[in-house]
Amino acid sequence: MWIDLPPFILLFVGGVLAAVTRGTLRKSIMLAVPILGGLNLIGVEHGARFQYEVAGQTLTLFRPDGLSLLFGYLFHLAAFIGNLFALHLTDEEGATLQHSSALLYAGSALGAVFAGDLITMFVFWELLAFTSVFLIWARGTERSYRTGFRYLVIHVLSGVLLLSGAIIRAQETGSIEFGNIGLDGSLGAWLILISFGIKAAFPLAHNWLTDSYPESTATGAVFLSAFTTKVAIYGLARGYAGTEMLVYIGAVMTAFPIFYAVIENDLRRVLGYSMINQIGFMVTGIGLGTALGVNGAVAHAFNDVIFKGLLFMTMGSVLRQTGRINGSDLGGLYKTMPWTAAFCIVGAASISAFPLFSGFASKSMVMAAALEEGHSIVWLVLLFAAAGVFHHAGIKIPFFAFYGHDSGIRTTDPPKNMLVAMGISAVLCIVIGTFPEQTLYRILPFEGGYHPYDVTHVLTQTQLLFFGALAFVGLQKFHIYPAELRSINIDVEWLYRWVAPRIVGGVGSLVSRIDGAVRGTAVSAARRVIAVGSRDHAGEGLLARTWPTGSMLLWVAILLVGYITFYLAR
Amino acid sequence: MSHDESLHPDRMDGSRPEGPPLGPYAWWSHPAAERPRIWDDPANVRKLLIGFYIACAVLVLLELVVDRHEYHPWEAIFGFHAWYGFAACWMLVVIAKQMRRVLMRSEDYYDVD
């Protein structure tokens, strides 16, 4: 550590510089800022600092400890890989907007995990939404524009819940410090949990993720997949470790999205569903609350950022090179995008938790923790989900994009910076997966050794995956496997994208019809009065002829009636 | 192989230009023809699958020689992880396919007012 400074500051400065510089200078800033920030965290002293007294409460901007530092390193790494992947962007693609908001977004994530109190966290919580939405809007389509607004509304709502919870807690406990909260039956604790739950894509609140990530830019999805949900996982690990409800919520999260993933056509949306599945493993680990469970959860968060980022990068490359991302339009791309195909397979092997790949070293911790705590059924659900994730993310994504039916599309591998970014991620997946005890396990927040590589575990996991693949081969051979169809599948969002507008529209048209009738009657009555009144006033352009006066008359009358009613009813 | 040739819009479906059938090495002299790739040959796909089936069999048979710990009572069943993985994936796909009947809509479902 050279300078003792809250890490978000450097990233924010970088974000501003990225907006005002161009060319090679900007590229150097994009790469140097996350590297310098990450190096600056090495050997940092633990403990809260940069504290300010505001209205009797202490705001803490920098609280490095085991848990926040793991996410601190991770977010710098993710920002570096993401920036490298996006380095080629041109002005036509909105380079300035995307580069700048990516750095500000990464800074907000760092601000949130190093915040020592709930109010500071709230500020960065909202900034996460406002900085990242530009990575969706930069796509420039009508659809991304609408999706961005939905994304913003949901995340602002999550922030409002966090703020409300923080205020209630401050009144109850007298402090806004963010430590272990737990569900003690107080409203504040519930509100904060729901706020975290929305950002972590809990079931029923998950749809913002699968709605927005596929509509973002080819490079933007890489950043989006890295930060928002992982900040929520950090919040849950800090505040709600050992909350039993989370074990079951997590189990549901691992299981239900994989059904959607199997029938989804947009391959980036498939990744979105598989992301909820992976977050489910983390939430379960946090709910278990043991050292092994929480270590497993945050280790899996670390790995997920890298391998999910890698998968989003490969699909982003496909989207950039071919202009298509639907499984029904793709296939056979291994012929012309061999590197991308190879990186995709590494990412797929990692998310599927193949031995020697990163997912294996962390997912197994959560599953072992579930068995240790006697959650037999949850373990079976997790095992089902572990097989299922291989099926859709491990096989479906590479198979339908790069192999399978030849779509006839002939293109090339993406630019070098994109390939190098994917290459770094792929190497990290293999190194962490092969040597977890020398790498990732060293920065885990809690004590307690875990050895993923024993014979039983390697054998059983390989059996699970190979026979899952065997099922895929069988389903393809017998033509049972559902074809990729140009279609979408309705999800919870149907309620607010289809049902609600129609209810609002129906009520609205009813209201406007009643309003129109009432107004019409009132206006014609008023006109008659005015006509009578103006008979003697010869001349033209009487004010009473115009609409606003008519309705003003009506509203004054209503106000008067209301006032009298309240006065009498008092 | 020529990228420009193969990118001709008329041939985005992967079809070859009309003319006499091209031999397997035609790509050398005939730029419009593509070099055949490894999975274009069904024999290679068959070899891959046979290797895969053998690997599956070996993985189950290994249970006879490896001293495996059991953390869950069901793991005592022979080849538990193998059949559980197979059944899980098969069920997953069959159920998901039925879900389409209820959930599937046209691509512009939300765009139409």
XYZ file of C-alpha atoms in Angstrom:
683
model
C 0.000 0.000 0.000
C 1.389 3.356 -1.047
C -1.419 5.770 -0.284
C -4.095 5.199 2.338
C -7.185 6.158 0.382
C -10.673 4.715 -0.099
C -10.308 2.733 -3.353
C -13.365 4.203 -5.055
C -11.645 7.601 -5.343
C -9.002 6.403 -7.809
C -11.646 4.705 -9.962
C -13.853 7.801 -9.924
C -10.911 9.972 -10.957
C -10.207 7.447 -13.725
C -13.851 7.588 -14.814
C -13.712 11.373 -15.137
C -10.368 11.246 -16.975
C -11.771 8.645 -19.365
C -14.507 11.104 -20.274
C -12.142 13.932 -21.182
C -9.211 12.074 -22.788
C -8.952 10.225 -26.102
C -6.789 7.751 -27.949
C -3.743 6.089 -26.451
C -3.809 8.242 -23.347
C -7.304 7.070 -22.496
C -6.413 3.464 -23.188
C -3.476 3.732 -20.791
C -5.714 5.231 -18.121
C -8.300 2.475 -18.604
C -5.684 -0.201 -17.957
C -3.500 1.585 -15.400
C -6.250 2.652 -12.991
C -7.459 -0.844 -11.987
C -3.889 -2.160 -11.821
C -2.661 0.681 -9.581
C -5.789 0.507 -7.433
C -5.458 -3.249 -7.015
C -1.761 -3.087 -6.159
C -2.491 -0.323 -3.679
C -4.761 -2.727 -1.768
C -2.025 -5.292 -1.188
C -0.899 -5.339 2.420
C -3.496 -2.772 3.447
C -4.055 -2.388 7.175
C -7.419 -3.641 8.472
C -9.748 -1.361 10.400
C -12.255 1.428 9.808
C -10.988 4.867 8.806
C -11.962 7.978 6.842
C -14.766 8.514 9.320
C -16.864 11.651 9.372
C -19.425 12.802 11.908
C -22.647 13.914 10.256
C -25.754 14.682 12.303
C -24.571 12.577 15.208
C -23.836 9.525 13.053
C -20.464 8.237 11.874
C -20.004 7.762 8.158
C -17.167 5.321 7.355
C -15.744 5.464 3.843
C -13.022 2.846 4.175
C -13.274 -0.329 6.240
C -10.888 -2.958 4.884
C -11.107 -6.387 6.519
C -10.942 -9.983 5.310
C -14.377 -9.947 3.715
C -14.319 -6.530 2.058
C -10.743 -6.970 0.820
C -11.601 -10.156 -1.083
C -14.241 -8.214 -2.998
C -11.832 -5.286 -3.306
C -9.226 -7.382 -5.118
C -11.939 -9.051 -7.184
C -13.489 -5.804 -8.398
C -10.128 -4.360 -9.444
C -9.414 -7.555 -11.359
C -12.842 -7.495 -13.005
C -12.451 -3.828 -13.948
C -9.071 -4.528 -15.543
C -10.296 -7.500 -17.574
C -13.468 -5.678 -18.591
C -11.580 -2.548 -19.632
C -9.119 -4.590 -21.661
C -12.023 -6.349 -23.349
C -13.666 -3.013 -24.214
C -10.471 -1.217 -25.233
C -11.180 -1.314 -28.989
C -14.480 0.597 -28.763
C -14.855 3.420 -31.253
C -16.709 6.687 -30.907
C -19.554 5.298 -33.014
C -20.011 2.622 -30.379
C -20.162 5.226 -27.630
C -16.616 4.639 -26.382
C -16.489 7.697 -24.127
C -19.790 6.929 -22.455
C -19.045 3.246 -21.997
C -15.458 3.652 -20.780
C -16.348 6.386 -18.342
C -19.409 4.699 -16.890
C -17.583 1.377 -16.579
C -14.919 2.938 -14.362
C -17.472 4.900 -12.325
C -19.527 1.709 -11.964
C -16.507 -0.253 -10.723
C -15.736 2.603 -8.328
C -19.286 2.505 -6.962
C -18.962 -1.226 -6.326
C -15.712 -0.622 -4.439
C -17.295 2.198 -2.487
C -20.168 -0.073 -1.446
C -18.038 -2.989 -0.221
C -15.634 -0.768 1.705
C -18.418 1.331 3.258
C -18.553 0.841 6.999
C -22.082 2.110 7.505
C -25.466 1.710 5.884
C -25.877 5.299 4.735
C -22.561 5.359 2.831
C -23.499 1.984 1.422
C -26.854 3.378 0.301
C -25.163 6.197 -1.611
C -22.956 3.756 -3.525
C -25.896 1.351 -3.859
C -27.757 3.981 -5.880
C -24.627 5.018 -7.777
C -24.241 1.399 -8.909
C -27.578 1.716 -10.696
C -27.044 5.181 -12.149
C -23.558 4.472 -13.501
C -24.308 1.031 -14.934
C -27.508 1.893 -16.768
C -25.445 3.639 -19.445
C -23.882 0.302 -20.347
C -27.407 -0.788 -21.310
C -28.462 2.450 -22.996
C -25.226 2.589 -25.021
C -26.627 -0.271 -27.106
C -28.740 2.437 -28.700
C -31.826 0.372 -29.456
C -35.394 1.192 -28.511
C -35.507 -2.027 -26.525
C -32.378 -1.224 -24.528
C -33.755 2.214 -23.793
C -36.924 0.789 -22.256
C -35.082 -1.990 -20.476
C -32.697 0.574 -18.977
C -35.593 2.453 -17.445
C -37.063 -0.696 -15.920
C -33.608 -1.557 -14.563
C -33.276 1.879 -13.051
C -36.710 1.849 -11.403
C -36.100 -1.530 -9.771
C -32.651 -0.593 -8.490
C -33.753 2.773 -7.179
C -36.550 0.939 -5.366
C -33.954 -1.369 -3.844
C -31.989 1.689 -2.711
C -35.058 3.299 -1.156
C -35.698 0.103 0.810
C -32.090 0.090 2.000
C -32.323 3.701 3.133
C -35.638 3.100 4.915
C -34.219 0.055 6.650
C -31.115 1.979 7.667
C -33.170 4.812 9.154
C -35.389 2.418 11.096
C -32.318 0.602 12.400
C -30.684 3.860 13.377
C -33.726 4.704 15.474
C -33.845 1.261 17.063
C -30.157 0.657 17.722
C -28.816 4.203 17.645
C -26.172 3.285 15.075
C -25.930 3.031 11.324
C -22.850 0.810 11.423
C -23.075 -2.079 8.970
C -22.262 -5.300 10.763
C -24.158 -8.512 11.323
C -27.868 -7.701 11.164
C -29.727 -10.996 11.075
C -33.491 -11.342 11.064
C -34.535 -10.327 14.575
C -38.108 -9.578 13.599
C -37.549 -5.845 13.251
C -38.889 -4.096 10.189
C -35.524 -2.456 9.466
C -33.763 -5.822 9.177
C -36.443 -7.077 6.779
C -36.297 -3.999 4.578
C -32.529 -4.244 4.254
C -32.765 -7.957 3.461
C -35.355 -7.288 0.746
C -33.174 -4.515 -0.655
C -30.179 -6.873 -0.836
C -32.487 -9.581 -2.195
C -33.600 -7.444 -5.121
C -30.007 -6.748 -6.137
C -29.055 -10.392 -5.600
C -31.910 -11.434 -7.925
C -33.902 -13.442 -5.382
C -36.766 -15.450 -6.909
C -39.620 -13.164 -8.057
C -37.211 -10.208 -7.895
C -34.840 -11.794 -10.392
C -36.277 -10.622 -13.655
C -34.419 -7.318 -13.917
C -31.251 -9.338 -14.493
C -32.456 -11.494 -17.368
C -34.268 -8.489 -18.797
C -31.380 -6.022 -18.849
C -28.123 -7.947 -19.296
C -29.013 -9.362 -22.731
C -29.986 -5.873 -23.931
C -26.680 -4.265 -22.895
C -23.729 -3.697 -25.205
C -21.426 -6.569 -26.156
C -18.785 -5.300 -23.734
C -21.130 -3.781 -21.139
C -22.567 -7.137 -20.077
C -19.109 -8.145 -18.859
C -19.108 -5.299 -16.323
C -22.758 -5.756 -15.410
C -22.235 -9.427 -14.613
C -19.289 -8.601 -12.342
C -20.445 -5.951 -9.906
C -24.096 -5.442 -8.955
C -25.031 -8.935 -7.815
C -21.672 -9.470 -6.132
C -22.077 -6.325 -4.040
C -25.404 -7.806 -2.907
C -23.669 -11.086 -2.047
C -21.147 -9.117 -0.013
C -24.001 -7.379 1.805
C -25.727 -10.667 2.577
C -22.478 -12.258 3.781
C -21.797 -9.300 6.055
C -25.305 -8.785 7.376
C -27.203 -12.035 7.175
C -24.767 -14.955 7.487
C -26.506 -17.841 9.215
C -30.046 -16.689 8.377
C -31.669 -20.054 7.733
C -34.254 -18.729 5.293
C -31.424 -17.964 2.865
C -30.546 -21.665 2.624
C -33.929 -22.354 1.063
C -34.061 -19.186 -1.026
C -30.653 -20.110 -2.412
C -31.766 -23.645 -3.197
C -34.774 -22.331 -5.134
C -32.478 -19.926 -6.992
C -30.209 -22.754 -8.098
C -33.070 -24.845 -9.416
C -35.754 -22.781 -11.153
C -33.670 -20.707 -13.621
C -32.146 -23.757 -15.272
C -35.535 -24.736 -16.693
C -35.775 -21.331 -18.306
C -32.207 -21.568 -19.526
C -32.939 -24.785 -21.432
C -35.702 -23.205 -23.525
C -34.246 -19.701 -23.907
C -33.041 -18.701 -27.352
C -30.954 -15.585 -26.591
C -27.638 -17.039 -25.451
C -26.798 -14.044 -23.276
C -30.150 -14.458 -21.544
C -29.247 -18.118 -20.976
C -26.156 -16.792 -19.209
C -28.372 -14.469 -17.179
C -30.453 -17.399 -15.951
C -27.360 -19.423 -15.188
C -26.060 -16.446 -13.253
C -29.090 -16.602 -10.937
C -28.363 -20.299 -10.539
C -24.767 -19.564 -9.474
C -25.858 -16.809 -7.087
C -28.166 -19.414 -5.551
C -25.147 -21.442 -4.469
C -23.682 -18.334 -2.834
C -26.926 -17.450 -1.049
C -27.211 -20.999 0.270
C -23.633 -20.886 1.568
C -24.336 -17.597 3.350
C -27.538 -18.980 4.842
C -25.637 -21.961 6.256
C -23.482 -19.435 8.061
C -20.595 -21.764 8.912
C -17.024 -20.765 8.099
C -17.019 -23.315 5.273
C -20.378 -22.134 3.944
C -19.571 -18.417 3.879
C -16.046 -19.037 2.604
C -17.567 -21.180 -0.142
C -20.079 -18.448 -0.978
C -17.526 -15.677 -1.368
C -15.035 -17.976 -3.111
C -17.773 -18.863 -5.567
C -18.546 -15.171 -6.029
C -14.882 -14.624 -6.874
C -14.818 -17.463 -9.389
C -18.190 -16.549 -10.831
C -17.025 -13.054 -11.709
C -14.185 -14.574 -13.708
C -15.889 -17.481 -15.446
C -19.220 -15.749 -15.983
C -17.300 -12.735 -17.232
C -15.443 -15.048 -19.586
C -18.679 -16.561 -20.892
C -20.204 -13.106 -21.362
C -17.019 -12.091 -23.194
C -17.245 -15.034 -25.587
C -20.908 -14.335 -26.285
C -20.125 -10.628 -26.608
C -17.502 -11.553 -29.208
C -20.053 -13.635 -31.091
C -22.532 -10.756 -30.983
C -19.902 -8.280 -32.176
C -18.570 -10.479 -34.969
C -21.854 -11.832 -36.317
C -24.477 -9.371 -35.110
C -26.484 -12.312 -33.820
C -26.867 -13.912 -30.417
C -29.867 -16.233 -30.758
C -29.147 -19.956 -30.665
C -31.495 -20.409 -33.603
C -29.260 -18.203 -35.811
C -25.859 -19.529 -34.748
C -23.792 -22.701 -35.059
C -20.552 -23.911 -36.555
C -18.599 -20.831 -35.505
C -15.658 -22.930 -34.283
C -14.509 -22.965 -37.891
C -13.864 -19.258 -38.021
C -13.688 -18.279 -34.337
C -11.479 -21.062 -32.967
C -9.959 -19.051 -30.114
C -13.283 -17.761 -28.926
C -14.674 -21.298 -29.044
C -11.766 -22.604 -26.977
C -12.157 -19.859 -24.358
C -15.875 -20.537 -24.224
C -15.200 -24.184 -23.448
C -12.868 -23.203 -20.591
C -15.574 -20.928 -19.187
C -18.167 -23.662 -19.622
C -15.979 -26.212 -17.850
C -15.419 -23.762 -15.003
C -19.079 -22.925 -14.444
C -19.902 -26.630 -14.610
C -17.313 -27.283 -11.869
C -15.183 -29.785 -13.735
C -12.183 -30.874 -11.660
C -9.168 -28.639 -12.413
C -11.480 -25.708 -13.276
C -12.339 -22.915 -10.872
C -16.003 -23.686 -10.175
C -15.015 -27.058 -8.736
C -12.931 -25.494 -5.987
C -15.731 -23.264 -4.698
C -19.061 -24.908 -5.507
C -17.936 -28.030 -3.667
C -17.380 -25.973 -0.493
C -21.016 -24.889 -0.420
C -22.241 -28.422 -1.103
C -19.987 -29.897 1.572
C -21.213 -27.241 4.019
C -24.843 -28.137 3.251
C -24.182 -31.801 4.084
C -22.238 -30.895 7.231
C -25.218 -28.945 8.495
C -27.542 -31.851 7.753
C -29.464 -30.174 4.914
C -30.022 -33.390 3.003
C -32.811 -32.224 0.697
C -31.082 -28.928 -0.039
C -27.988 -30.923 -0.985
C -30.023 -33.010 -3.442
C -31.436 -29.828 -4.976
C -27.953 -28.354 -5.287
C -26.731 -31.567 -6.894
C -29.607 -31.415 -9.371
C -28.745 -27.795 -10.127
C -25.059 -28.633 -10.493
C -25.928 -31.208 -13.152
C -28.420 -28.829 -14.747
C -25.996 -25.927 -15.025
C -23.621 -28.141 -16.954
C -26.468 -28.988 -19.234
C -27.411 -25.469 -20.254
C -24.340 -23.299 -19.606
C -21.728 -25.993 -20.059
C -23.084 -27.731 -23.141
C -25.860 -25.636 -24.655
C -23.919 -22.360 -24.937
C -20.796 -23.722 -26.687
C -22.732 -26.312 -28.667
C -25.346 -24.038 -30.214
C -22.945 -21.144 -30.807
C -19.813 -22.867 -31.991
C -20.793 -26.411 -33.010
C -24.088 -28.081 -33.821
C -25.791 -27.186 -37.059
C -23.567 -25.035 -39.293
C -25.313 -21.696 -39.664
C -23.116 -20.809 -42.653
C -21.913 -17.652 -40.930
C -18.258 -17.024 -41.741
C -16.437 -14.467 -39.653
C -13.202 -14.125 -37.704
C -12.038 -14.090 -34.131
C -12.535 -10.680 -32.462
C -9.783 -8.015 -32.073
C -6.637 -8.869 -30.108
C -7.530 -6.955 -26.956
C -10.726 -9.011 -26.640
C -8.831 -12.248 -27.182
C -6.190 -11.325 -24.591
C -8.881 -10.407 -22.034
C -10.578 -13.763 -22.591
C -7.210 -15.505 -22.452
C -6.368 -13.966 -19.063
C -9.732 -15.044 -17.663
C -9.336 -18.551 -19.051
C -5.879 -18.905 -17.500
C -7.230 -17.650 -14.158
C -10.052 -20.233 -14.307
C -7.547 -23.039 -14.763
C -4.943 -21.767 -12.278
C -7.493 -21.162 -9.509
C -9.177 -24.471 -10.283
C -5.945 -26.445 -10.250
C -4.205 -24.719 -7.337
C -7.002 -23.325 -5.160
C -5.082 -23.762 -1.923
C -2.151 -21.714 -3.220
C -4.318 -18.932 -4.684
C -7.950 -18.216 -3.857
C -8.151 -20.005 -0.490
C -5.403 -17.740 0.874
C -7.589 -14.652 0.710
C -10.769 -16.215 2.122
C -12.109 -14.292 5.124
C -12.597 -17.132 7.615
C -10.278 -19.755 9.068
C -10.818 -23.398 8.222
C -9.018 -25.600 5.744
C -10.772 -27.284 2.887
C -9.279 -29.768 0.445
C -11.337 -30.114 -2.720
C -9.159 -32.716 -4.359
C -9.864 -36.079 -2.822
C -10.567 -39.183 -4.873
C -14.220 -39.512 -3.867
C -15.046 -35.984 -4.717
C -13.282 -35.904 -8.072
C -14.837 -39.200 -9.101
C -18.402 -38.389 -8.064
C -18.348 -34.943 -9.642
C -16.949 -36.319 -12.903
C -19.617 -39.019 -12.926
C -22.340 -36.439 -12.385
C -21.113 -34.296 -15.270
C -20.345 -37.082 -17.739
C -23.741 -38.665 -17.267
C -25.382 -35.276 -17.549
C -23.610 -34.990 -20.891
C -24.735 -38.517 -21.752
C -28.324 -37.380 -21.232
C -27.695 -34.519 -23.657
C -26.310 -36.912 -26.277
C -29.314 -39.209 -25.816
C -31.829 -36.373 -26.014
C -30.196 -35.125 -29.220
C -30.043 -38.596 -30.768
C -33.712 -39.291 -30.098
C -34.700 -35.766 -31.181
C -36.257 -35.016 -27.816
C -34.042 -32.014 -27.154
C -36.095 -28.881 -27.766
C -35.013 -27.027 -30.892
C -33.882 -23.430 -30.537
C -36.893 -21.407 -31.605
C -37.239 -17.724 -32.363
C -39.290 -16.932 -29.303
C -39.265 -15.513 -25.820
C -40.584 -17.039 -22.609
C -42.692 -15.085 -20.183
C -41.412 -14.791 -16.637
C -42.295 -12.664 -13.601
C -41.766 -9.568 -15.734
C -44.970 -10.495 -17.534
C -46.802 -9.017 -14.527
C -45.254 -5.581 -14.941
C -44.659 -5.567 -18.669
C -47.956 -7.036 -19.844
C -50.596 -7.287 -17.110
C -49.954 -4.017 -15.277
C -49.916 -1.805 -18.399
C -53.237 -3.305 -19.455
C -54.805 -2.804 -16.036
C -53.452 0.728 -15.874
C -54.524 1.277 -19.479
C -58.021 -0.063 -18.756
C -58.463 1.971 -15.600
C -56.939 4.955 -17.337
C -59.331 4.830 -20.264
C -62.269 4.376 -17.885
C -61.138 7.344 -15.817
C -60.598 9.454 -18.892
C -64.037 8.545 -20.234
C -65.738 9.462 -16.969
C -63.586 12.544 -16.728
C -64.470 13.474 -20.303
C -68.195 13.080 -19.676
C -68.114 15.065 -16.452
C -65.983 17.745 -17.991
C -68.150 17.931 -21.099
C -71.279 18.418 -19.016
C -69.585 20.942 -16.776
C -68.103 22.834 -19.674
C -71.354 23.025 -21.568
C -73.096 24.124 -18.382
C -70.449 26.764 -17.858
C -70.738 27.842 -21.457
C -74.452 28.253 -21.091
C -73.874 30.379 -18.002
C -71.286 32.398 -19.831
C -73.461 32.653 -22.906
C -76.202 34.033 -20.723
C -73.773 36.340 -18.971
C -72.134 37.545 -22.142
C -75.322 38.238 -24.026
C -75.165 41.832 -22.854
C -71.453 42.039 -23.250
C -71.153 42.432 -26.933
C -67.783 41.855 -28.466
C -65.609 38.796 -29.161
C -62.788 36.728 -27.540
C -64.480 36.133 -24.197
C -62.150 34.188 -21.899
C -64.922 31.822 -20.909
C -64.872 30.213 -24.362
C -61.635 28.360 -23.641
C -61.187 24.975 -22.060
C -58.862 25.734 -19.115
C -61.334 28.089 -17.613
C -64.061 25.500 -17.833
C -62.089 22.853 -16.064
C -60.740 25.394 -13.595
C -64.314 26.171 -12.706
C -64.969 22.495 -12.171
C -61.897 22.014 -9.985
C -62.645 25.085 -7.907
C -66.105 23.692 -7.343
C -64.667 20.305 -6.384
C -62.170 21.923 -4.041
C -64.924 23.902 -2.473
C -67.102 20.835 -1.985
C -64.133 18.945 -0.587
C -63.266 21.748 1.769
C -66.792 21.999 3.062
C -66.996 18.223 3.476
C -63.800 18.147 5.500
C -64.867 21.168 7.467
C -68.175 19.569 8.410
C -66.742 16.149 9.040
C -64.050 17.512 11.329
C -10.078 -20.296 -47.890
C -11.435 -16.941 -48.792
C -13.519 -15.076 -46.277
C -14.849 -12.657 -48.846
C -16.183 -15.382 -51.097
C -17.875 -17.229 -48.295
C -19.456 -14.070 -46.941
C -21.474 -13.544 -50.099
C -25.009 -12.730 -48.965
C -26.554 -15.335 -51.237
C -24.641 -17.992 -49.418
C -25.255 -17.063 -45.793
C -27.060 -20.396 -45.444
C -23.772 -22.190 -46.006
C -24.629 -23.523 -49.460
C -21.923 -23.972 -52.054
C -21.999 -22.160 -55.387
C -23.477 -24.179 -58.205
C -21.156 -26.238 -60.364
C -19.579 -29.660 -60.463
C -19.131 -31.396 -57.076
C -15.867 -30.484 -55.400
C -13.407 -33.019 -54.028
C -12.162 -32.961 -50.433
C -9.036 -30.982 -51.353
C -10.751 -28.584 -53.722
C -10.180 -25.730 -51.273
C -6.549 -25.767 -52.354
C -7.249 -24.915 -55.990
C -10.765 -23.637 -55.701
C -10.978 -20.671 -53.310
C -14.762 -20.759 -53.160
C -14.710 -24.204 -51.592
C -14.018 -24.508 -47.889
C -11.471 -26.703 -46.261
C -13.485 -29.391 -44.424
C -13.188 -29.040 -40.656
C -12.820 -31.728 -38.081
C -16.504 -32.094 -37.119
C -17.702 -31.955 -40.732
C -16.698 -35.596 -40.991
C -19.312 -37.837 -39.326
C -16.602 -40.432 -38.695
C -14.842 -38.020 -36.325
C -18.066 -37.314 -34.471
C -18.632 -41.051 -34.127
C -15.122 -41.555 -32.762
C -15.666 -38.794 -30.222
C -18.926 -40.323 -29.062
C -17.473 -43.819 -28.750
C -14.632 -42.431 -26.648
C -17.197 -40.619 -24.533
C -19.299 -43.764 -23.941
C -16.188 -45.662 -22.902
C -15.259 -42.864 -20.475
C -18.737 -43.030 -18.940
C -18.463 -46.783 -18.452
C -15.000 -46.486 -16.936
C -16.177 -43.800 -14.509
C -18.899 -46.066 -13.133
C -16.667 -49.127 -12.993
C -14.046 -47.152 -11.075
C -16.405 -47.295 -8.117
C -15.578 -50.986 -7.779
C -11.911 -50.261 -7.157
C -11.889 -46.827 -5.515
C -12.622 -46.588 -1.817
C -15.307 -43.943 -1.855
C -16.508 -42.054 1.234
C -20.215 -41.528 1.696
C -21.464 -38.268 3.095
C -25.117 -38.855 2.253
C -26.980 -42.181 2.661
C -28.020 -42.212 -1.004
C -24.397 -42.189 -2.034
C -24.183 -45.820 -0.917
C -26.203 -46.735 -4.021
C -23.930 -47.985 -6.782
C -23.228 -45.286 -9.343
C -25.445 -42.789 -7.499
C -23.906 -39.656 -8.986
C -23.980 -41.161 -12.475
C -27.650 -42.004 -12.587
C -28.636 -38.934 -10.585
C -26.835 -36.701 -13.096
C -28.396 -38.530 -16.013
C -31.913 -38.513 -14.579
C -31.617 -34.880 -13.479
C -30.678 -33.667 -16.943
C -33.223 -35.827 -18.728
C -36.020 -34.629 -16.447
C -34.837 -31.047 -16.687
C -35.145 -31.033 -20.467
C -38.425 -32.939 -20.648
C -40.082 -30.654 -18.090
C -38.622 -27.486 -19.612
C -39.934 -28.540 -23.018
C -43.441 -28.861 -21.577
C -43.063 -25.430 -19.951
C -42.895 -23.964 -23.437
C -46.584 -24.724 -23.913
C -47.400 -22.202 -21.219
C -44.525 -19.747 -21.389
C -43.554 -19.373 -25.033
C -44.524 -16.203 -26.902
C -43.470 -14.577 -30.140
C -40.303 -12.470 -30.113
C -42.152 -9.159 -30.357
C -44.642 -10.076 -27.620
C -43.761 -7.115 -25.409
C -43.218 -4.705 -28.301
C -46.792 -4.884 -29.583
C -49.250 -2.657 -27.775
